[in-house]
Coordinates of C-alpha atoms and ligand atoms in Angstrom, one line a residue:
X1027 CA 0.1 0.2 0.0
X1028 CA 1.8 3.5 -0.8
X1029 CA 0.0 6.1 1.2
X1030 CA 2.3 7.0 3.9
X1031 CA -1.0 7.8 6.8
X1032 CA -1.8 3.7 6.4
X1033 CA 2.0 2.4 6.2
X1034 CA 2.5 4.6 9.7
X1035 CA -0.8 3.1 10.9
X1036 CA 0.4 -0.3 9.7
X1037 CA 3.9 0.0 11.6
X1038 CA 2.6 1.2 15.2
X1039 CA 4.1 4.5 14.9
X1040 CA 2.9 8.0 15.1
X1041 CA 0.7 10.2 12.6
X1042 CA 3.1 11.9 10.8
X1043 CA 2.5 15.7 9.2
X1044 CA 1.0 14.0 6.0
X1045 CA -2.5 13.0 7.8
X1046 CA -2.0 16.5 9.5
X1047 CA -2.1 15.2 12.9
X1048 CA 0.8 15.7 15.1
X1049 CA 1.1 12.9 17.5
X1050 CA 0.9 12.9 21.6
X1051 CA 2.9 10.4 21.8
X1052 CA 6.0 9.9 19.7
X1053 CA 7.3 6.0 19.4
X1054 CA 9.1 6.8 16.3
X1055 CA 9.8 3.9 13.5
X1056 CA 13.2 3.8 13.2
X1057 CA 13.8 1.5 10.5
X1058 CA 16.1 3.1 7.7
X1059 CA 13.9 1.7 4.8
X1060 CA 10.5 3.0 6.3
X1061 CA 11.9 6.3 7.6
X1062 CA 13.2 6.9 3.6
X1063 CA 9.5 6.0 2.7
X1064 CA 8.0 8.3 4.5
X1065 CA 10.4 11.5 3.0
X1066 CA 9.1 9.9 -0.6
X1067 CA 5.7 9.7 -0.3
X1068 CA 6.0 13.4 1.4
X1069 CA 7.5 14.1 -2.4
X1070 CA 5.0 12.0 -4.4
X1071 CA 1.7 14.2 -4.2
X1072 CA 4.5 16.9 -5.4
X1073 CA 5.4 14.6 -8.7
X1074 CA 3.0 15.4 -11.3
X1075 CA 1.3 13.5 -13.5
X1076 CA -0.4 11.1 -10.4
X1077 CA -2.5 9.6 -13.0
X1078 CA -0.3 6.1 -12.5
X1079 CA 1.2 7.7 -9.4
X1080 CA 0.9 4.3 -7.3
X1081 CA 2.4 1.5 -9.4
X1082 CA 5.2 4.4 -10.9
X1083 CA 6.1 5.3 -7.6
X1084 CA 6.4 1.2 -6.4
X1085 CA 8.5 0.9 -9.4
X1086 CA 10.6 4.0 -8.1
X1087 CA 11.9 3.8 -4.1
X1088 CA 11.9 -0.4 -4.5
X1089 CA 15.1 -1.7 -4.4
X1090 CA 16.2 -3.0 -7.8
X1091 CA 18.3 -6.1 -6.2
X1092 CA 19.2 -6.8 -3.0
X1093 CA 21.9 -8.7 -2.8
X1094 CA 22.5 -10.6 1.2
X1095 CA 25.5 -12.3 1.4
X1096 CA 27.6 -15.2 3.4
X1097 CA 31.3 -14.0 4.3
X1098 CA 34.0 -16.6 5.4
X1099 CA 37.0 -15.2 6.1
X1100 CA 39.9 -16.5 8.9
X1101 CA 41.4 -14.0 11.4
X1102 CA 44.4 -13.3 12.9
X1103 CA 43.2 -15.9 15.7
X1104 CA 43.3 -18.8 13.0
X1105 CA 40.1 -19.5 12.9
X1106 CA 36.9 -18.6 10.9
X1107 CA 34.1 -15.8 11.2
X1108 CA 31.0 -15.3 8.7
X1109 CA 30.4 -11.9 8.1
X1110 CA 26.8 -10.5 6.9
X1111 CA 28.0 -8.1 3.6
X1112 CA 25.3 -7.1 1.4
X1113 CA 25.0 -5.7 -1.4
X1114 CA 21.3 -3.1 -3.4
X1115 CA 21.0 -1.7 -6.5
X1116 CA 18.8 0.2 -6.5
X1117 CA 17.8 2.3 -8.8
X1118 CA 19.6 2.2 -12.5
X1119 CA 17.6 4.1 -15.4
X1120 CA 19.3 7.5 -14.7
X1121 CA 23.0 5.8 -14.9
X1122 CA 25.0 3.1 -13.1
X1123 CA 24.3 2.0 -10.1
X1124 CA 27.7 4.4 -7.2
X1125 CA 27.4 4.5 -3.3
X1126 CA 30.1 3.6 -0.5
X1127 CA 30.0 0.8 1.3
X1128 CA 30.8 0.7 5.0
X1129 CA 32.1 -1.4 8.1
X1130 CA 29.8 -1.6 10.7
X1131 CA 28.5 -3.8 13.7
X1132 CA 24.9 -2.4 12.9
X1133 CA 24.9 -2.9 9.0
X1134 CA 21.7 -5.1 8.4
X1135 CA 19.4 -5.1 4.9
X1136 CA 17.5 -2.2 6.2
X1137 CA 19.7 0.3 6.4
X1138 CA 21.8 -0.2 3.5
X1139 CA 18.1 -0.5 0.7
X1140 CA 17.9 2.8 2.7
X1141 CA 21.0 4.6 2.0
X1142 CA 20.7 3.1 -1.5
X1143 CA 17.6 4.8 -1.9
X1144 CA 19.9 7.5 -1.1
X1145 CA 22.2 7.5 -3.9
X1146 CA 19.4 7.5 -6.6
X1147 CA 18.7 10.8 -5.4
X1148 CA 21.3 12.5 -4.3
X1149 CA 22.9 11.6 -8.3
X1150 CA 19.7 13.3 -9.3
X1151 CA 18.7 15.8 -8.1
X1152 CA 23.0 17.7 -8.7
X1153 CA 22.6 15.9 -12.4
X1154 CA 25.2 12.7 -12.6
X1155 CA 24.5 10.0 -14.7
X1156 CA 24.9 8.1 -11.8
X1157 CA 22.0 5.8 -10.0
X1158 CA 21.9 5.2 -6.4
X1159 CA 23.4 2.1 -4.9
X1160 CA 25.4 1.0 -1.4
X1161 CA 27.0 -1.6 0.3
X1162 CA 28.3 -3.6 3.5
X1163 CA 29.7 -6.2 5.8
X1164 CA 28.0 -5.8 9.5
X1165 CA 31.9 -6.3 11.9
X1166 CA 33.7 -4.3 14.6
X1167 CA 36.5 -2.9 12.1
X1168 CA 38.1 -1.5 15.6
X1169 CA 38.4 -4.4 16.6
X1170 CA 39.7 -5.6 12.7
X1171 CA 43.7 -5.6 12.3
X1172 CA 44.5 -3.8 8.7
X1173 CA 45.2 -7.6 7.5
X1174 CA 41.7 -9.5 8.6
X1175 CA 40.4 -5.7 7.6
X1176 CA 41.7 -7.1 3.7
X1177 CA 40.2 -9.8 3.7
X1178 CA 37.1 -9.1 4.6
X1179 CA 37.1 -6.2 2.0
X1180 CA 39.0 -8.9 -0.8
X1181 CA 36.5 -11.8 0.6
X1182 CA 33.2 -9.5 -0.1
X1183 CA 34.3 -7.6 -3.5
X1184 CA 35.4 -11.6 -4.8
X1185 CA 31.6 -12.6 -3.8
X1186 CA 29.9 -9.9 -5.4
X1187 CA 32.2 -10.9 -9.0
X1188 CA 30.7 -9.5 -11.5
X1189 CA 27.6 -7.2 -9.0
X1190 CA 30.6 -5.1 -9.5
X1191 CA 31.8 -2.9 -13.0
X1192 CA 32.2 0.2 -14.1
X1193 CA 29.3 0.2 -16.1
X1194 CA 26.9 -2.3 -13.9
X1195 CA 27.3 -0.2 -9.9
X1196 CA 31.2 1.8 -8.3
X1197 CA 31.5 1.3 -4.8
X1198 CA 32.7 4.5 -2.9
X1199 CA 34.3 4.9 0.6
X1200 CA 31.6 5.2 4.1
X1201 CA 31.7 4.9 7.6
X1202 CA 34.9 2.7 8.6
X1203 CA 36.8 2.5 5.2
X1204 CA 38.6 5.3 3.3
X1205 CA 41.3 4.7 0.6
X1206 CA 42.3 1.6 1.8
X1207 CA 40.1 -0.4 0.9
X1208 CA 39.5 1.1 -1.7
X1209 CA 42.4 0.3 -3.7
X1210 CA 41.8 -3.6 -1.6
X1211 CA 38.3 -3.1 -4.4
X1212 CA 40.3 -2.1 -6.7
X1213 CA 43.1 -4.5 -6.6
X1214 CA 40.6 -8.1 -6.5
X1215 CA 39.0 -6.4 -9.2
X1216 CA 41.6 -6.0 -11.3
X1217 CA 42.8 -9.1 -10.3
X1218 CA 39.2 -11.0 -11.9
X1219 CA 39.7 -8.9 -14.8
X1220 CA 43.1 -8.5 -15.8
X1221 CA 43.8 -6.8 -19.1
X1222 CA 41.4 -4.1 -19.2
X1223 CA 41.0 -0.9 -17.3
X1224 CA 39.6 -1.6 -14.3
X1225 CA 40.8 1.6 -12.9
X1226 CA 36.4 3.3 -12.6
X1227 CA 35.4 0.1 -11.0
X1228 CA 36.0 2.3 -7.8
X1229 CA 36.2 4.6 -7.0
X1230 CA 37.9 7.7 -3.8
X1231 CA 41.4 5.7 -4.1
X1232 CA 44.2 7.0 -3.2
X1233 CA 45.5 9.4 -5.9
X1234 CA 48.7 7.6 -6.6
X1235 CA 46.2 4.0 -8.0
X1236 CA 44.3 6.5 -10.4
X1237 CA 42.4 8.6 -6.7
X1238 CA 41.0 12.2 -7.5
X1239 CA 42.0 15.6 -6.2
X1240 CA 39.6 16.2 -3.7
X1241 CA 37.9 12.9 -3.0
X1242 CA 38.9 13.3 0.7
X1243 CA 37.6 16.6 1.5
X1244 CA 34.0 16.5 -1.2
X1245 CA 31.4 15.8 1.0
X1246 CA 32.5 18.4 3.1
X1247 CA 33.2 20.6 0.7
X1248 CA 30.5 20.2 -1.7
X1249 CA 28.5 20.6 2.4
X1250 CA 30.7 24.0 2.0
X1251 CA 29.4 25.2 -0.8
X1252 CA 25.4 24.5 -0.9
X1253 CA 25.9 26.5 2.9
X1254 CA 27.6 29.6 1.4
X1255 CA 25.0 29.1 -1.4
X1256 CA 21.9 29.6 0.6
X1257 CA 22.9 31.8 2.2
X1258 CA 25.3 34.4 -0.4
X1259 CA 21.4 33.5 -2.3
X1260 CA 19.4 35.2 1.4
X1261 CA 17.8 31.5 0.6
X1262 CA 18.4 31.6 4.5
X1263 CA 17.2 35.4 5.6
X1264 CA 17.6 33.8 9.2
X1265 CA 21.3 32.7 9.8
X1266 CA 25.0 34.1 10.4
X1267 CA 27.1 35.2 7.9
X1268 CA 30.1 32.5 8.5
X1269 CA 32.2 34.7 10.5
X1270 CA 31.6 34.9 14.0
X1271 CA 29.1 32.2 13.3
X1272 CA 27.9 28.5 16.3
X1273 CA 29.6 26.0 14.6
X1274 CA 28.8 22.4 16.9
X1275 CA 29.4 19.0 14.6
X1276 CA 28.1 15.5 15.8
X1277 CA 31.0 13.3 14.4
X1278 CA 35.0 13.9 13.7
X1279 CA 36.2 11.6 11.0
X1280 CA 36.1 11.8 7.0
X1281 CA 33.2 14.1 6.6
X1282 CA 32.5 15.6 9.9
X1283 CA 36.7 16.9 10.7
X1284 CA 36.7 18.8 7.6
X1285 CA 34.2 20.4 7.6
X1286 CA 35.1 21.6 10.5
X1287 CA 38.0 22.7 9.5
X1288 CA 36.3 23.7 5.8
X1289 CA 34.0 26.6 8.2
X1290 CA 37.0 27.1 10.5
X1291 CA 39.8 28.9 7.8
X1292 CA 35.7 30.5 7.2
X1293 CA 35.6 31.9 10.4
X1294 CA 33.8 30.0 12.6
X1295 CA 33.7 29.0 15.6
X1296 CA 33.7 24.9 16.4
X1297 CA 32.1 25.1 19.7
X1298 CA 31.8 20.9 20.0
X1299 CA 32.7 18.2 17.8
X1300 CA 31.7 14.6 18.9
X1301 CA 33.5 11.0 18.0
X1302 CA 31.9 7.7 19.1
X1303 CA 32.8 7.7 22.2
X1304 CA 31.8 11.4 23.7
X1305 CA 32.0 14.6 23.1
X1306 CA 34.1 18.1 24.1
X1307 CA 32.8 21.8 24.0
X1308 CA 34.6 24.7 23.9
X1309 CA 31.1 27.6 24.4
X1310 CA 34.2 30.4 22.1
X1311 CA 35.5 27.6 19.6
X1312 CA 37.7 25.2 19.3
X1313 CA 41.4 24.8 19.4
X1314 CA 41.3 22.3 16.4
X1315 CA 45.2 21.8 15.9
X1316 CA 44.5 21.0 19.0
X1317 CA 41.9 18.6 19.5
X1318 CA 43.8 16.5 16.2
X1319 CA 46.8 16.0 17.7
X1320 CA 45.2 14.5 21.0
X1321 CA 42.4 12.6 18.2
X1322 CA 45.9 12.2 17.3
X1323 CA 47.7 10.6 20.1
X1324 CA 44.6 9.0 22.1
X1325 CA 42.1 8.2 19.4
X1326 CA 39.3 10.3 20.2
X1327 CA 38.6 14.2 20.4
X1328 CA 37.1 12.6 24.0
X1329 CA 39.5 15.0 26.8
X1330 CA 41.1 17.6 24.8
X1331 CA 42.5 19.5 27.1
X1332 CA 40.4 22.7 28.1
X1333 CA 37.2 21.5 26.4
X1334 CA 33.9 20.6 28.7
X1335 CA 33.0 17.1 28.1
X1336 CA 29.5 15.7 26.6
X1337 CA 27.0 12.9 25.5
X1338 CA 27.3 12.0 22.8
X1339 CA 24.2 13.1 22.1
X1340 CA 24.2 16.6 24.3
X1341 CA 26.8 17.4 21.1
X1342 CA 23.1 18.0 19.3
X1343 CA 21.5 20.4 21.7
X1344 CA 24.7 23.0 23.0
X1345 CA 24.4 26.4 21.4
X1346 CA 24.9 27.2 17.9
X1347 CA 24.4 28.9 15.0
X1348 CA 25.1 25.6 12.7
X1349 CA 24.6 22.4 14.1
X1350 CA 26.4 19.2 11.4
X1351 CA 25.2 16.0 11.8
X1352 CA 27.9 14.1 9.9
X1353 CA 27.8 10.9 13.0
X1354 CA 25.3 8.0 11.9
X1355 CA 21.3 7.7 10.9
X1356 CA 18.1 8.8 13.2
X1357 CA 19.8 11.0 15.3
X1358 CA 18.0 14.2 16.0
X1359 CA 14.4 12.7 16.4
X1360 CA 11.3 13.3 18.0
X1361 CA 13.5 12.2 21.7
X1362 CA 15.5 15.5 21.6
X1363 CA 14.2 18.1 18.0
X1364 CA 12.6 19.8 20.4
X1365 CA 16.4 20.8 22.8
X1366 CA 18.6 21.6 19.4
X1367 CA 19.2 25.8 19.5
X1368 CA 20.7 26.3 16.6
X1369 CA 18.9 28.5 13.5
X1370 CA 20.3 25.9 11.0
X1371 CA 21.3 21.9 10.5
X1372 CA 23.2 20.6 7.6
X1373 CA 23.3 17.1 7.3
X1374 CA 26.3 15.7 6.8
X1375 CA 25.1 12.1 7.4
X1376 CA 22.8 10.2 5.7
X1377 CA 19.4 10.2 8.0
X1378 CA 20.6 11.6 10.1
X1379 CA 16.8 13.4 11.1
X1380 CA 13.7 11.8 11.0
X1381 CA 10.3 12.6 9.5
X1382 CA 9.3 12.9 12.5
X1383 CA 11.2 15.6 13.9
X1384 CA 11.8 17.0 10.8
X1385 CA 8.5 18.2 11.5
X1386 CA 8.9 19.2 14.9
X1387 CA 12.7 22.2 13.5
X1388 CA 10.0 23.5 10.7
X1389 CA 7.7 23.6 13.6
X1390 CA 9.8 25.6 15.4
X1391 CA 11.0 27.0 12.3
X1392 CA 14.4 26.1 12.2
X1393 CA 15.7 25.0 8.7
X1394 CA 16.6 22.0 7.3
X1395 CA 19.1 21.8 4.7
X1396 CA 18.7 18.2 3.2
X1397 CA 20.9 15.3 2.7
X1398 CA 19.8 15.4 -0.4
X1399 CA 21.9 18.1 -1.2
X1400 CA 23.8 19.2 1.8
X1401 CA 26.4 15.0 2.0
X1402 CA 26.7 14.7 -2.6
X1403 CA 30.1 16.6 -2.6
X1404 CA 31.6 12.6 -2.3
X1405 CA 29.4 11.9 -4.8
X1406 CA 29.7 13.9 -6.8
X1407 CA 33.9 14.6 -6.9
X1408 CA 33.8 10.2 -7.6
X1409 CA 31.8 11.0 -10.5
X1410 CA 34.5 13.0 -12.0
X1411 CA 37.0 10.4 -10.4
X1412 CA 35.1 7.9 -12.5
X1413 CA 35.3 10.9 -15.7
X1414 CA 39.2 11.3 -15.5
X1415 CA 39.3 7.2 -14.8
X1416 CA 37.9 6.7 -18.1
X1417 CA 39.4 9.8 -19.9
X1418 CA 43.1 8.7 -17.9
X1419 CA 43.1 11.9 -17.2
X1420 CA 44.4 13.8 -13.5
X1421 CA 42.8 17.1 -13.0
X1422 CA 43.5 20.1 -10.6
X1423 CA 42.9 20.2 -7.2
X1424 CA 41.0 24.0 -8.4
X1425 CA 39.7 22.3 -10.8
X1426 CA 37.9 20.0 -9.4
X1427 CA 36.7 22.3 -7.3
X1428 CA 35.6 24.6 -9.4
X1429 CA 33.0 22.0 -10.6
X1430 CA 31.2 20.8 -7.8
X1431 CA 31.1 25.3 -6.7
X1432 CA 28.9 25.2 -10.3
X1433 CA 27.2 21.2 -9.7
X1434 CA 26.9 22.9 -5.8
X1435 CA 25.1 26.4 -6.9
X1436 CA 22.9 24.4 -9.5
X1437 CA 21.2 21.7 -7.5
X1438 CA 20.4 25.0 -4.5
X1439 CA 19.3 27.0 -6.9
X1440 CA 16.4 24.3 -8.4
X1441 CA 16.5 22.3 -4.9
X1442 CA 15.3 26.3 -3.7
X1443 CA 12.7 26.8 -8.0
X1444 CA 11.2 23.6 -7.0
X1445 CA 10.6 25.2 -3.5
X1446 CA 9.0 28.2 -4.2
X1447 CA 7.5 27.3 -6.6
X1448 CA 5.6 23.9 -4.9
X1449 CA 4.2 26.7 -3.1
X1450 CA 2.8 28.9 -5.4
X1451 CA 0.7 25.9 -6.8
X1452 CA -0.2 24.6 -3.1
X1453 CA -3.8 24.5 -3.4
X1454 CA -3.2 23.4 -7.1
X1455 CA -1.3 20.5 -6.1
X1456 CA -4.2 20.5 -2.7
X1457 CA -6.8 20.0 -4.9
X1458 CA -5.5 17.7 -7.5
X1459 CA -3.8 14.8 -4.3
X1460 CA -7.5 15.0 -2.9
X1461 CA -8.5 13.9 -6.1
X1462 CA -6.9 11.0 -6.0
X1463 CA -6.6 10.3 -2.2
X1464 CA -10.0 11.9 -1.2
X1465 CA -9.4 10.4 2.6
X1466 CA -5.8 12.4 2.9
X1467 CA -6.0 15.4 4.8
X1468 CA -4.5 19.0 2.8
X1469 CA -1.1 18.7 1.6
X1470 CA 1.5 20.2 4.5
X1471 CA 3.1 22.4 2.4
X1472 CA 6.6 21.4 1.2
X1473 CA 10.3 21.9 3.2
X1474 CA 13.5 21.9 0.7
X1475 CA 14.1 18.3 1.3
X1476 CA 10.5 17.2 0.0
X1477 CA 11.9 19.8 -2.6
X1478 CA 15.1 18.2 -2.9
X1479 CA 12.9 14.4 -3.2
X1480 CA 10.6 16.7 -5.9
X1481 CA 13.0 17.1 -8.5
X1482 CA 15.4 13.9 -7.7
X1483 CA 12.3 11.4 -8.2
X1484 CA 10.8 13.4 -11.0
X1485 CA 13.9 12.9 -13.5
X1486 CA 14.1 9.2 -12.6
X1487 CA 10.1 9.2 -13.3
X1488 CA 11.2 10.7 -16.6
X1489 CA 13.7 8.8 -17.4
X1490 CA 12.0 5.8 -17.0
X1491 CA 9.1 7.1 -19.5
X1492 CA 11.9 8.1 -21.8
X1493 CA 13.0 4.1 -21.9
X1494 CA 9.9 2.9 -21.3
X1495 CA 9.6 -0.3 -19.1
X1496 CA 11.1 -3.5 -20.4
X1497 CA 9.3 -5.6 -22.6
Ligands
NAD1930 P1 33.9 8.1 9.3 O1 34.7 6.9 10.2 O2 35.8 8.4 7.9 O3 34.0 8.5 10.4 C1 33.1 8.7 11.3 C2 33.1 9.4 12.5 O4 31.2 9.1 13.5 C3 33.6 9.1 13.5 O5 34.5 10.9 14.1 C4 33.6 8.4 14.8 O6 33.8 8.5 16.0 C5 31.5 9.0 14.6 N1 30.8 8.8 14.9 C6 30.3 7.1 15.3 N2 29.6 6.7 16.5 C7 28.9 8.2 16.3 C8 28.5 8.8 17.4 N3 27.5 7.8 18.2 N4 28.1 9.3 18.4 C9 28.9 11.1 17.2 N5 30.2 9.5 16.7 C10 30.5 9.2 15.8 O7 32.8 8.3 8.6 P2 32.5 9.5 6.7 O8 33.0 9.1 6.1 O9 32.9 10.5 7.9 O10 30.8 9.5 7.3 C11 30.1 10.0 7.9 C12 28.7 9.7 7.7 O11 28.4 11.0 7.0 C13 28.2 8.6 7.6 O12 27.1 8.9 7.8 C14 27.9 8.4 5.9 O13 27.2 8.1 5.1 C15 28.3 10.0 5.5 N6 28.2 10.1 4.1 C16 29.7 10.3 4.7 C17 30.0 10.4 2.7 C18 32.0 10.0 2.6 O14 32.1 11.1 1.6 N7 33.0 9.9 3.2 C19 29.3 11.1 1.6 C20 27.9 11.2 2.1 C21 27.5 10.4 3.6

């Protein structure tokens, strides 16, 4: 059944804003794939024509294929351990699947499906010729040696075989995987496909192995370009300029750490950061060099001298202007949304805010810049890496940044203009939706997230219709 109302009732969770009935007791459904569906369902009433919408919506939302693998690996103790691996190709109507591989104990099928779907919408919104994919292995990278991680990676890639490929499905780094992991991915695939240019099979590779300048910092840099353009174009009137603004960041890995450095270089004060062990706070701004060297020595930002300790989620609630969740999914829920003090939340992680928390933030006048856009710099530069690999070229960092900025600015403009049009024509959309869903409550005004979804879903729908359903 398609309707968000029915879905939410069936899963026993709170009413969404689409139902028009705000909840008394928040009991949220934090399953990631169902959460992605609730976000998607909010966009459907705006994706016209509505004729045939149910079947088309099912086709666009459900993954094309889900691969589940059992991976036996001999660990350093000399014994065989088995791990579960997943690779989901969500959609390839606009191009081959593209998406990261994560190593984390919580990796599961539902999460990987949701993350793959978000990749489809990111690629469509930024208008790069890829579909969405994602993969992961349920393992604890913190207790694995480098040799064990290498064996898990190689076994995973070998087991996927020709389900990966430069024109089929192209992996990249994600949580707890990095350029070294991507080098193993490349090498494994290349050993299985000798005698051809295999570099475009994976992105996020080391520079010496066909990696792109700027890929390491791309997600953070892209987020910064998005924010800068939203500010300069007047789309965030209640926000201060970047110099002097207070920024709190959850997560201090690739995305969080680079975002902190880029915002600090632009004159912002990074007042709080955190990692998997906890957070730290200095209201006037952290000394990032000191935080980094403490993390280098101890493995964590926690207990950096001169800082006040914070719990994992407390970092989200510190007084600040800009909050950037850059760690895990579902971090802002109805349980803490009312305590967020920022005026804008920019999503760097995928899916850090539940749809119900989105409603709370929106009611409180807090703008959310959605992950589909603000966390898409990584896949955009991955696309640049793929193009360079196919053409045997190596672009300069300046070139990569210029192209990234152009792509992000264009996507921001499309999202903002779409939202403005949807708001102007809201009555017409309400009327059209009431005709196909007579029992549905009036549509809520679309947020930036819904506008981003509308652009992405509309593009995938158009491509699907132009290609035709085969046979
Ligand atoms: P990473 O492995 O480099 O860093 C993850 C960080 O999150 C680490 O600092 C870790 O300690 C921290 N963390 C883990 N659990 C935490 C918790 N409970 N509370 C606070 N911090 C916690 O990963 P990354 O590449 O920086 O990815 C971070 C997020 O950004 C993920 O959601 C990922 O899907 C998303 N993302 C990554 C990319 C990319 O290019 N790497 C692109 C888009 C989105």
